[in-house]
XYZ file of N, CA, C and O in Angstrom:
728
model
N -7.149 8.777 4.980
C -7.235 7.652 5.926
C -5.628 8.380 6.796
O -4.804 8.668 6.008
N -5.531 8.091 8.159
C -4.620 8.805 8.365
C -3.118 8.112 8.732
O -3.525 6.886 8.748
N -2.405 8.142 8.628
C -0.986 7.391 8.939
C -1.071 6.653 10.109
O -0.358 5.514 9.876
N -1.105 6.918 10.805
C -1.493 7.249 12.280
C -1.951 5.514 11.951
O -2.298 4.270 12.655
N -3.480 5.507 11.631
C -4.329 3.670 11.510
C -3.211 2.888 10.690
O -3.637 2.141 10.376
N -3.104 3.335 9.607
C -2.088 2.616 9.046
C -0.765 1.920 10.061
O -0.400 0.672 9.100
N -0.398 3.099 10.837
C 0.600 1.787 11.144
C -0.033 1.328 12.408
O 0.469 0.009 12.775
N -0.867 1.353 12.728
C -1.882 0.575 13.958
C -2.017 -0.247 13.457
O -1.720 -1.094 13.869
N -2.350 -0.391 12.129
C -2.756 -1.402 11.618
C -1.511 -2.568 11.059
O -1.722 -4.157 11.171
N -0.862 -2.297 10.726
C 0.252 -3.070 10.872
C 0.985 -3.987 11.815
O 1.818 -4.210 11.991
N 1.055 -2.750 13.150
C 1.433 -3.002 14.160
C 0.262 -3.542 15.052
O 1.442 -4.848 16.089
N -1.061 -4.121 14.892
C -1.667 -5.176 15.878
C -1.191 -6.316 16.129
O -1.416 -6.699 17.409
N -0.488 -6.664 15.198
C -0.511 -8.140 15.508
C 1.227 -8.684 15.649
O 1.511 -9.623 15.533
N 1.774 -7.509 15.331
C 3.490 -8.183 14.997
C 4.444 -7.189 15.246
O 4.180 -6.352 14.144
N 3.845 -6.414 16.892
C 5.000 -5.139 16.865
C 6.665 -5.286 16.479
O 7.031 -6.444 15.979
N 7.026 -4.053 15.615
C 8.666 -4.618 15.216
C 9.038 -2.812 15.876
O 8.383 -1.852 15.932
N 10.390 -2.547 14.860
C 11.204 -1.274 15.190
C 10.519 -0.576 13.832
O 9.982 -0.730 13.831
N 11.302 0.842 14.737
C 10.639 1.652 13.161
C 11.054 1.778 12.086
O 10.300 1.573 11.001
N 11.666 0.984 12.268
C 12.974 0.441 10.923
C 11.901 -0.356 10.101
O 11.947 -0.269 9.076
N 11.798 -1.668 10.734
C 11.113 -2.989 9.989
C 10.028 -2.269 9.864
O 8.856 -2.679 8.679
N 9.309 -1.347 10.891
C 7.617 -1.060 10.262
C 7.960 -0.087 8.943
O 7.628 -0.586 7.903
N 9.486 0.643 8.853
C 8.913 1.230 7.643
C 8.989 0.363 5.977
O 8.629 0.679 5.263
N 10.003 -0.778 6.383
C 10.187 -1.574 5.326
C 8.238 -2.192 5.006
O 8.676 -2.241 3.780
N 7.596 -2.307 5.526
C 6.668 -3.007 5.385
C 5.727 -1.421 4.556
O 4.454 -1.998 4.397
N 6.485 -0.430 5.059
C 5.603 0.648 3.617
C 6.273 0.438 2.306
O 5.613 1.439 1.787
N 7.059 -0.359 2.268
C 7.395 -0.312 0.773
C 7.234 -1.012 -0.161
O 6.801 -2.340 0.188
N 6.952 -0.714 -1.288
C 5.881 -1.457 -2.407
C 6.478 -2.982 -2.807
O 6.284 -3.173 -3.354
N 8.384 -3.038 -2.614
C 8.483 -3.742 -2.708
C 8.345 -4.952 -2.563
O 8.871 -5.924 -2.346
N 8.680 -4.767 -1.085
C 8.085 -6.309 0.363
C 6.897 -6.938 0.073
O 6.157 -6.081 -0.068
N 6.873 -7.864 -0.114
C 5.794 -8.765 -0.184
C 4.433 -8.816 1.443
O 5.509 -8.636 1.521
N 3.384 -8.842 0.154
C 2.217 -8.669 1.400
C 2.358 -7.221 2.309
O 2.255 -7.664 3.266
N 3.433 -6.204 1.922
C 3.235 -5.297 2.389
C 2.767 -4.202 2.793
O 1.199 -4.186 1.443
N 1.686 -3.353 3.074
C 1.247 -2.028 3.662
C 0.864 -1.381 2.434
O 0.331 -0.463 1.682
N 1.931 -1.148 2.376
C 3.031 -0.165 0.884
C 2.266 0.164 -0.232
O 2.841 0.493 -1.398
N 1.775 -1.068 -0.988
C 1.009 -1.483 -2.074
C -0.122 -0.443 -1.732
O -0.435 -0.267 -3.481
N -0.515 -0.068 -1.162
C -2.099 0.571 -0.941
C -1.939 1.976 0.295
O -2.606 2.664 0.115
N -0.415 1.972 0.588
C -0.641 3.594 1.466
C 0.784 3.156 1.547
O 1.880 2.706 2.031
N 1.473 4.978 1.071
C 2.875 4.893 0.703
C 3.277 6.003 2.407
O 2.791 6.837 2.246
N 3.904 6.219 2.899
C 4.592 6.907 3.897
C 6.261 6.830 3.627
O 6.717 5.605 3.290
N 7.102 8.196 3.903
C 8.500 8.135 3.999
C 9.140 7.855 5.417
O 8.154 7.391 6.537
N 9.877 7.341 5.379
C 10.837 7.117 6.898
C 10.190 8.514 7.890
O 10.145 7.422 9.101
N 10.642 9.642 7.075
C 10.606 10.545 8.350
C 9.478 10.340 9.123
O 8.962 10.400 9.421
N 7.771 10.569 7.813
C 6.893 10.662 8.567
C 6.690 9.218 9.684
O 5.381 9.841 10.075
N 6.970 8.313 9.594
C 7.124 7.044 10.301
C 7.090 6.940 11.537
O 6.418 7.275 12.324
N 8.558 7.579 11.565
C 9.285 8.262 12.278
C 8.398 9.423 13.387
O 8.094 8.958 14.720
N 7.843 10.286 12.808
C 7.578 11.316 13.411
C 6.244 10.057 13.897
O 5.414 11.615 15.018
N 5.121 10.449 13.229
C 3.870 9.440 13.760
C 4.466 8.455 14.646
O 3.643 8.543 16.047
N 5.367 7.676 14.850
C 5.492 6.693 16.267
C 5.680 7.033 17.253
O 5.282 7.392 18.095
N 6.501 8.505 17.028
C 6.564 9.700 18.125
C 5.620 9.915 19.074
O 5.295 10.141 20.304
N 4.387 10.681 17.618
C 3.304 11.076 18.479
C 2.169 10.343 18.503
O 1.573 10.605 19.774
N 2.272 8.859 18.425
C 1.145 7.595 18.611
C 1.776 7.303 20.265
O 0.548 7.371 21.099
N 3.276 7.283 20.456
C 3.630 6.932 21.964
C 3.079 7.747 22.655
O 2.642 7.384 23.696
N 3.368 9.490 22.177
C 2.879 10.484 23.464
C 1.528 10.311 23.625
O 1.096 10.665 24.631
N 0.610 9.777 22.592
C -0.689 9.248 22.802
C -1.235 8.643 23.710
O -2.406 8.338 24.235
N -0.403 7.487 23.596
C -0.214 6.189 24.150
C -1.305 5.400 23.648
O -1.749 4.401 24.414
N -0.916 5.700 22.323
C -1.670 4.156 21.297
C -0.743 3.288 21.671
O -0.824 2.626 20.567
N 0.446 3.430 21.319
C 1.581 2.757 20.930
C 2.582 2.912 22.272
O 2.750 4.013 22.970
N 3.606 1.765 22.248
C 4.186 1.448 23.860
C 5.351 1.016 23.167
O 5.681 -0.085 22.084
N 6.280 1.441 23.749
C 8.063 1.026 23.079
C 8.950 0.332 24.037
O 9.003 0.818 25.417
N 9.673 -0.274 23.731
C 9.934 -1.728 24.521
C 11.485 -1.538 24.200
O 11.646 -1.827 22.373
N 12.710 -0.571 24.590
C 13.939 -0.393 24.388
C 14.678 -1.695 24.252
O 14.975 -2.560 25.501
N 15.418 -2.515 22.760
C 16.058 -3.220 23.004
C 17.724 -2.730 22.831
O 18.046 -1.774 21.686
N 18.664 -2.758 23.766
C 19.869 -2.487 23.786
C 20.335 -3.441 22.779
O 20.252 -4.719 22.717
N 21.282 -2.505 21.918
C 22.258 -3.862 21.153
C 23.454 -4.071 21.309
O 24.056 -2.445 21.480
N 24.479 -4.672 20.954
C 25.657 -4.328 20.982
C 26.534 -3.438 19.985
O 25.888 -4.147 18.547
N 27.143 -2.591 19.689
C 27.848 -2.098 18.391
C 27.058 -1.398 17.817
O 27.417 -1.473 16.166
N 25.817 -1.278 18.078
C 24.319 -0.648 17.776
C 23.619 0.609 18.500
O 23.905 0.112 19.328
N 23.294 1.369 17.440
C 21.981 2.151 18.197
C 20.956 1.537 18.972
O 21.251 -0.505 18.195
N 20.923 1.480 20.427
C 19.272 0.621 20.504
C 18.552 0.839 20.019
O 17.859 2.419 19.491
N 17.620 0.024 19.996
C 16.393 -0.305 19.034
C 15.700 -0.103 19.861
O 14.661 -0.546 21.183
N 13.930 0.653 19.701
C 12.811 0.228 19.864
C 11.865 -0.769 19.459
O 11.951 -0.937 18.044
N 10.716 -1.393 20.136
C 10.294 -2.422 19.311
C 8.605 -1.697 19.821
O 8.531 -1.552 20.787
N 8.171 -1.387 18.683
C 6.421 -0.945 18.889
C 5.312 -1.882 18.910
O 6.137 -2.676 17.682
N 4.586 -1.650 20.003
C 3.728 -2.342 19.658
C 2.146 -1.612 20.399
O 2.065 -0.449 20.794
N 1.066 -1.649 19.982
C -0.314 -1.153 19.955
C -0.708 -1.720 21.353
O -0.522 -2.779 21.909
N -1.141 -0.319 21.938
C -1.691 -0.439 23.158
C -3.435 -0.749 22.749
O -3.527 -0.946 21.683
N -3.594 -0.729 24.547
C -5.317 -1.212 24.828
C -6.146 0.058 24.049
O -6.961 0.264 23.351
N -5.218 1.159 24.447
C -6.327 2.614 23.329
C -6.295 2.653 22.511
O -6.721 2.783 21.813
N -4.703 1.928 21.457
C -4.546 2.043 20.458
C -5.276 1.180 19.591
O -5.937 1.456 18.212
N -5.594 0.063 20.325
C -6.884 -1.036 19.666
C -8.031 -0.353 19.184
O -8.905 -0.423 18.803
N -8.467 0.623 20.940
C -9.322 0.790 20.550
C -9.758 2.250 19.678
O -10.579 2.000 18.802
N -8.720 2.786 19.592
C -8.681 3.931 17.839
C -8.848 3.184 16.994
O -9.818 3.629 16.413
N -8.386 2.392 16.401
C -8.307 1.261 15.474
C -9.548 1.142 15.333
O -10.130 0.643 14.193
N -10.127 0.753 16.259
C -11.580 -0.128 16.463
C -12.501 0.593 16.115
O -13.889 0.982 15.601
N -12.786 1.650 16.546
C -13.527 2.901 16.445
C -12.970 3.618 14.839
O -14.138 3.694 14.472
N -12.315 3.552 14.551
C -12.179 4.005 13.023
C -11.850 3.014 11.780
O -12.379 3.510 10.936
N -11.647 1.611 12.325
C -12.568 1.337 11.216
C -13.861 1.109 10.997
O -14.434 0.494 10.149
N -14.292 1.088 12.662
C -16.033 0.940 12.448
C -16.938 2.367 11.773
O -17.917 2.149 11.675
N -15.701 3.791 11.660
C -16.376 4.618 10.952
C -16.754 4.721 9.944
O -16.196 3.986 8.630
N -18.015 5.583 9.125
C -17.890 5.701 7.903
C -17.127 6.376 7.253
O -16.072 7.345 7.225
N -16.176 5.754 5.741
C -15.783 6.715 4.784
C -16.268 7.133 3.471
O -17.015 6.306 3.043
N -15.662 7.549 2.371
C -15.947 8.286 1.884
C -14.914 7.805 0.767
O -13.683 7.468 0.827
N -15.590 7.731 -0.799
C -14.626 7.560 -1.736
C -13.563 8.450 -1.409
O -13.289 9.518 -1.938
N -12.189 7.338 -2.013
C -11.191 8.356 -2.770
C -10.892 9.265 -3.797
O -10.914 8.038 -4.080
N -10.832 10.463 -3.379
C -10.598 11.179 -5.113
C -9.644 10.659 -5.837
O -8.451 10.193 -4.779
N -9.410 10.299 -7.157
C -8.863 9.450 -7.486
C -7.690 10.550 -8.376
O -8.152 11.465 -8.924
N -6.045 10.015 -8.500
C -5.324 11.695 -8.469
C -4.176 10.484 -9.360
O -4.012 9.926 -9.137
N -4.321 10.823 -10.853
C -3.642 10.321 -11.206
C -2.485 11.472 -12.557
O -3.423 12.108 -13.299
N -0.939 11.488 -12.935
C -0.697 12.530 -13.258
C -0.949 12.221 -14.999
O -1.025 12.775 -15.625
N -0.774 10.905 -15.554
C -1.693 9.798 -16.515
C -3.019 10.545 -16.762
O -2.613 11.303 -17.799
N -3.917 10.526 -15.877
C -4.879 11.038 -16.487
C -4.821 12.192 -16.902
O -5.779 13.014 -17.760
N -4.067 13.158 -16.449
C -4.282 14.889 -16.161
C -3.396 14.668 -17.916
O -4.165 15.953 -18.707
N -2.228 14.211 -17.585
C -1.547 14.709 -19.492
C -2.872 13.576 -20.563
O -2.429 14.858 -21.530
N -3.109 13.305 -20.540
C -4.279 12.382 -21.335
C -5.225 14.095 -21.314
O -5.861 14.075 -22.912
N -5.516 14.471 -20.189
C -6.964 15.148 -20.721
C -6.077 16.491 -22.129
O -6.839 16.766 -22.812
N -4.993 16.494 -21.842
C -4.037 17.765 -22.677
C -3.283 17.056 -23.556
O -3.269 17.528 -23.727
N -3.821 16.111 -24.089
C -3.090 15.493 -24.687
C -3.008 15.313 -25.980
O -2.616 15.297 -26.803
N -4.216 15.666 -27.005
C -4.313 16.743 -28.036
C -2.936 17.913 -28.459
O -2.796 17.605 -29.551
N -2.387 18.322 -27.023
C -1.666 19.591 -27.845
C 0.173 18.716 -27.853
O 0.758 19.704 -28.389
N 0.275 17.662 -27.664
C 1.844 16.503 -28.691
C 1.276 15.800 -29.261
O -0.067 15.602 -29.717
N 2.106 15.078 -29.809
C 2.518 14.742 -30.571
C 1.656 13.069 -29.648
O 2.168 12.674 -28.827
N 0.974 12.458 -31.101
C -0.277 10.919 -30.799
C 1.295 9.865 -30.126
O 0.924 9.419 -29.445
N 2.659 10.215 -30.507
C 3.141 8.819 -30.071
C 3.039 9.178 -28.693
O 3.793 8.120 -28.699
N 3.694 10.258 -28.780
C 4.174 11.179 -26.735
C 2.912 10.229 -25.910
O 3.497 9.438 -25.303
N 1.997 10.298 -26.400
C 1.099 9.980 -25.549
C 0.642 7.814 -25.751
O 0.250 7.257 -24.772
N 0.929 7.989 -26.568
C 1.020 6.381 -26.867
C 1.883 5.538 -26.182
O 1.447 3.890 -25.783
N 3.378 6.210 -26.164
C 4.550 6.094 -25.572
C 4.265 5.817 -24.431
O 4.097 4.678 -23.025
N 3.117 6.754 -23.395
C 2.600 6.732 -22.259
C 1.819 5.142 -21.674
O 1.760 4.706 -20.615
N 0.939 5.529 -22.982
C -0.094 4.306 -22.312
C 0.836 3.147 -22.482
O 0.404 2.426 -21.490
N 1.719 3.288 -23.627
C 1.697 1.823 -23.409
C 3.035 1.198 -22.124
O 3.295 0.561 -21.762
N 3.905 2.540 -21.451
C 4.879 2.377 -20.517
C 3.953 2.237 -18.963
O 3.994 1.302 -18.492
N 2.681 3.414 -19.382
C 1.864 2.957 -17.903
C 1.115 0.916 -17.858
O 1.292 0.321 -17.286
N 1.066 0.572 -19.303
C 0.164 -0.341 -19.612
C 1.639 -1.540 -18.885
O 0.989 -3.159 -18.174
N 2.722 -1.681 -19.311
C 3.505 -2.117 -18.881
C 3.533 -2.756 -16.670
O 4.345 -3.493 -16.705
N 3.951 -1.645 -16.444
C 3.877 -0.856 -15.368
C 2.825 -1.842 -14.293
O 2.664 -2.431 -13.510
N 1.886 -1.595 -14.705
C 0.620 -2.212 -14.536
C 1.098 -3.539 -14.933
O 0.478 -4.448 -13.903
N 1.116 -4.004 -15.763
C 1.612 -5.953 -15.966
C 2.497 -6.235 -14.798
O 2.601 -7.408 -14.345
N 3.672 -5.384 -15.294
C 4.512 -6.091 -13.438
C 4.241 -6.245 -12.408
O 4.082 -6.989 -11.190
N 2.787 -4.874 -11.934
C 2.607 -4.537 -10.769
C 0.886 -6.219 -10.410
O 1.158 -6.939 -9.273
N 0.967 -6.263 -11.512
C -0.467 -7.351 -11.556
C 0.687 -8.704 -11.288
O 0.174 -9.885 -10.630
N 1.573 -8.978 -11.594
C 2.585 -10.263 -11.963
C 3.002 -10.735 -10.458
O 2.887 -11.167 -10.053
N 3.271 -9.025 -9.515
C 3.689 -9.462 -8.043
C 2.633 -9.730 -7.111
O 2.575 -10.410 -6.642
N 1.301 -9.667 -8.260
C 0.222 -9.397 -7.039
C -0.157 -10.934 -6.995
O -0.453 -11.707 -6.629
N -0.097 -11.513 -8.306
C -0.240 -12.680 -8.681
C 0.380 -13.736 -8.331
O -0.163 -15.360 -7.551
N 1.669 -13.445 -7.792
C 2.746 -14.258 -6.964
C 2.452 -14.162 -5.641
O 2.799 -15.326 -5.250
N 2.070 -13.283 -5.473
C 2.094 -13.505 -4.314
C 0.357 -14.138 -3.512
O 0.372 -14.911 -2.783
N -0.048 -14.188 -4.523
C -1.644 -14.769 -3.949
C -1.117 -16.096 -4.541
O -1.664 -17.268 -3.316
N -0.223 -16.563 -4.859
C 0.199 -18.119 -5.222
C 0.868 -18.742 -4.058
O 0.574 -19.987 -3.847
N 2.016 -17.875 -3.595
C 2.975 -18.209 -2.757
C 1.412 -18.397 -1.603
O 2.354 -19.239 0.017
N 0.790 -17.313 -0.865
C -0.087 -16.846 0.179
C -0.977 -17.143 0.333
O -1.786 -17.574 1.468
N -1.824 -17.580 -0.366
C -3.478 -17.351 -0.531
C -3.960 -19.090 -1.762
O -4.930 -18.386 -2.471
N -3.357 -19.398 -1.404
C -3.862 -21.076 -2.424
C -5.451 -21.514 -1.834
O -5.942 -21.099 -2.892
N -5.571 -21.332 -0.895
C -6.813 -21.782 0.060
C -7.219 -20.945 0.797
O -7.471 -20.957 1.855
N -7.662 -19.372 0.051
C -8.400 -18.448 1.162
C -9.963 -18.504 1.764
O -9.401 -18.186 3.004
N -10.409 -20.105 1.609
C -11.105 -19.875 2.620
C -11.195 -20.854 3.909
O -11.864 -20.555 4.852
N -9.890 -20.964 3.949
C -8.753 -21.990 4.448
C -8.062 -21.086 6.082
O -7.577 -21.390 6.661
N -8.299 -19.636 4.768
C -7.428 -18.853 5.732
C -7.449 -18.656 7.667
O -8.470 -18.275 7.405
N -6.847 -18.139 8.770
C -7.261 -17.471 9.644
C -7.475 -15.834 9.233
O -7.873 -15.691 8.245
N -8.627 -15.665 10.150
C -9.517 -14.256 9.762
C -8.397 -13.646 9.431
O -8.269 -12.420 8.452
N -6.994 -13.030 10.518
C -6.230 -11.718 9.609
C -6.191 -11.813 8.912
O -5.574 -10.696 7.374
N -5.714 -13.167 7.839
C -5.334 -13.649 6.594
C -5.945 -12.973 5.489
O -5.922 -12.488 4.411
N -7.284 -13.814 5.855
C -8.433 -13.417 5.423
C -8.490 -11.896 4.660
O -8.755 -11.511 3.245
N -8.545 -10.776 5.557
C -8.790 -9.774 5.498
C -7.117 -8.919 4.684
O -7.423 -7.905 3.901
N -6.116 -9.726 4.906
C -4.670 -9.566 3.310
C -5.407 -9.649 2.732
O -5.199 -9.320 1.508
N -6.125 -11.055 2.142
C -6.288 -11.474 0.663
C -7.410 -10.687 0.657
O -7.484 -10.243 -0.783
N -8.257 -9.494 0.961
C -9.275 -9.022 0.646
C -8.667 -7.515 -0.664
O -8.940 -7.139 -1.266
N -7.900 -7.759 0.148
C -7.399 -6.321 0.058
C -6.078 -6.634 -1.245
O -5.856 -6.145 -1.886
N -5.707 -8.134 -1.576
C -4.759 -8.107 -1.782
C -5.267 -8.601 -3.829
O -5.284 -8.102 -4.651
N -7.046 -8.918 -3.579
C -7.678 -9.446 -4.376
C -7.783 -8.186 -5.545
O -8.226 -7.690 -6.729
N -8.239 -6.791 -4.243
C -8.541 -5.639 -4.693
C -7.349 -5.160 -6.052
O -7.855 -4.575 -6.776
N -6.057 -5.616 -5.508
C -5.066 -5.006 -6.085
C -5.080 -5.579 -6.909
O -4.702 -4.891 -8.504
N -5.419 -7.155 -7.626
C -5.796 -7.745 -8.330
C -6.463 -7.366 -9.253
O -6.508 -6.831 -10.384
N -8.007 -7.082 -8.936
C -8.955 -6.214 -10.012
C -8.989 -4.803 -10.467
O -9.174 -4.935 -11.936
N -7.642 -4.143 -9.554
C -7.508 -2.864 -10.346
C -6.519 -3.130 -11.016
O -6.418 -2.093 -12.257
N -5.355 -3.674 -10.557
C -4.545 -3.860 -12.024
C -5.443 -4.186 -13.592
O -5.239 -3.906 -14.303
N -5.958 -5.435 -13.198
C -6.705 -5.888 -14.397
C -8.026 -4.769 -15.375
O -7.927 -4.908 -16.536
N -8.564 -3.612 -14.396
C -9.197 -3.085 -14.222
C -8.178 -1.924 -14.988
O -8.733 -1.678 -16.529
N -6.983 -1.320 -15.402
C -5.368 -0.157 -15.821
C -5.276 -1.228 -17.041
O -5.196 -0.501 -18.060
N -5.164 -2.500 -17.019
C -5.299 -2.832 -18.230
C -5.785 -3.152 -19.958
O -5.415 -3.043 -20.500
N -7.118 -3.320 -18.844
C -7.795 -3.315 -19.803
C -8.119 -2.105 -20.678
O -8.569 -2.005 -21.795
N -8.238 -0.538 -19.484
C -8.325 0.711 -19.983
C -7.130 0.864 -21.000
O -7.475 1.301 -22.042
N -5.811 0.118 -20.594
C -4.812 0.919 -21.560
C -4.883 0.401 -23.017
O -4.389 0.798 -23.867
N -5.163 -1.156 -22.791
C -5.245 -1.644 -24.326
C -6.248 -1.136 -25.052
O -6.141 -0.758 -26.198
N -7.498 -0.436 -24.049
C -8.504 -0.291 -25.344
C -8.105 1.525 -25.416
O -8.181 1.938 -26.677
N -7.605 2.195 -25.021
C -7.476 3.536 -24.964
C -6.187 3.660 -26.332
O -5.900 4.162 -26.806
N -5.159 2.740 -26.223
C -3.852 2.759 -27.032
C -4.703 2.313 -27.942
O -4.142 2.723 -29.393
N -5.380 1.125 -28.303
C -5.954 1.055 -30.040
C -6.890 2.025 -30.230
O -7.209 2.365 -31.282
N -7.679 2.564 -29.839
C -8.585 3.915 -29.904
C -7.544 4.620 -30.562
O -7.564 5.923 -31.056
N -6.030 5.382 -29.630
C -5.386 6.765 -30.060
C -4.524 5.921 -31.275
O -4.357 6.779 -31.882
N -4.427 4.590 -31.357
C -3.686 4.411 -32.802
C -4.406 4.354 -33.734
O -4.238 4.518 -34.669
N -5.839 4.678 -34.484
C -6.334 4.355 -35.594
C -7.389 5.590 -34.936
O -8.365 5.641 -35.578
N -6.861 7.076 -35.735
C -7.312 8.602 -35.479
C -8.806 8.796 -36.725
O -8.665 7.941 -37.299
């Protein structure tokens, strides 16, 4: 997926400034796209300029007192068309990258306690992320069938996150038990 499509997906229903958009890519913000797509401020601002040049976004300048002016970005009809075409195209499974798994692959080279500690740390991180996702679910998605379509599709991504974290937790528990009994 290109960053362009992630930006269009965020802006399609909620025009905002580049600064506010960048916050939507922050994992610490509830309901943000940052839970499944990362981008730096620099990447986002560079892409905003490119999308505006292509006519996929338009920016309205907002004058501010005692602050630099800001731009509010919104998706144009051409941008919406591009996003819809991208959604309709086939995708392939994204290759899975994990520093932890590469380290485990060669884990026999170090003391087993080092690996067990890594697995326990990983387990704790996934437990924390699962708790965040479950809190978001309780706060915003108590009755998912009654949600408007926009929120139903956000719920779909949240459920993927919840199931992924549960799978990681089950795997961590299994591997800790397996490696604890050589």
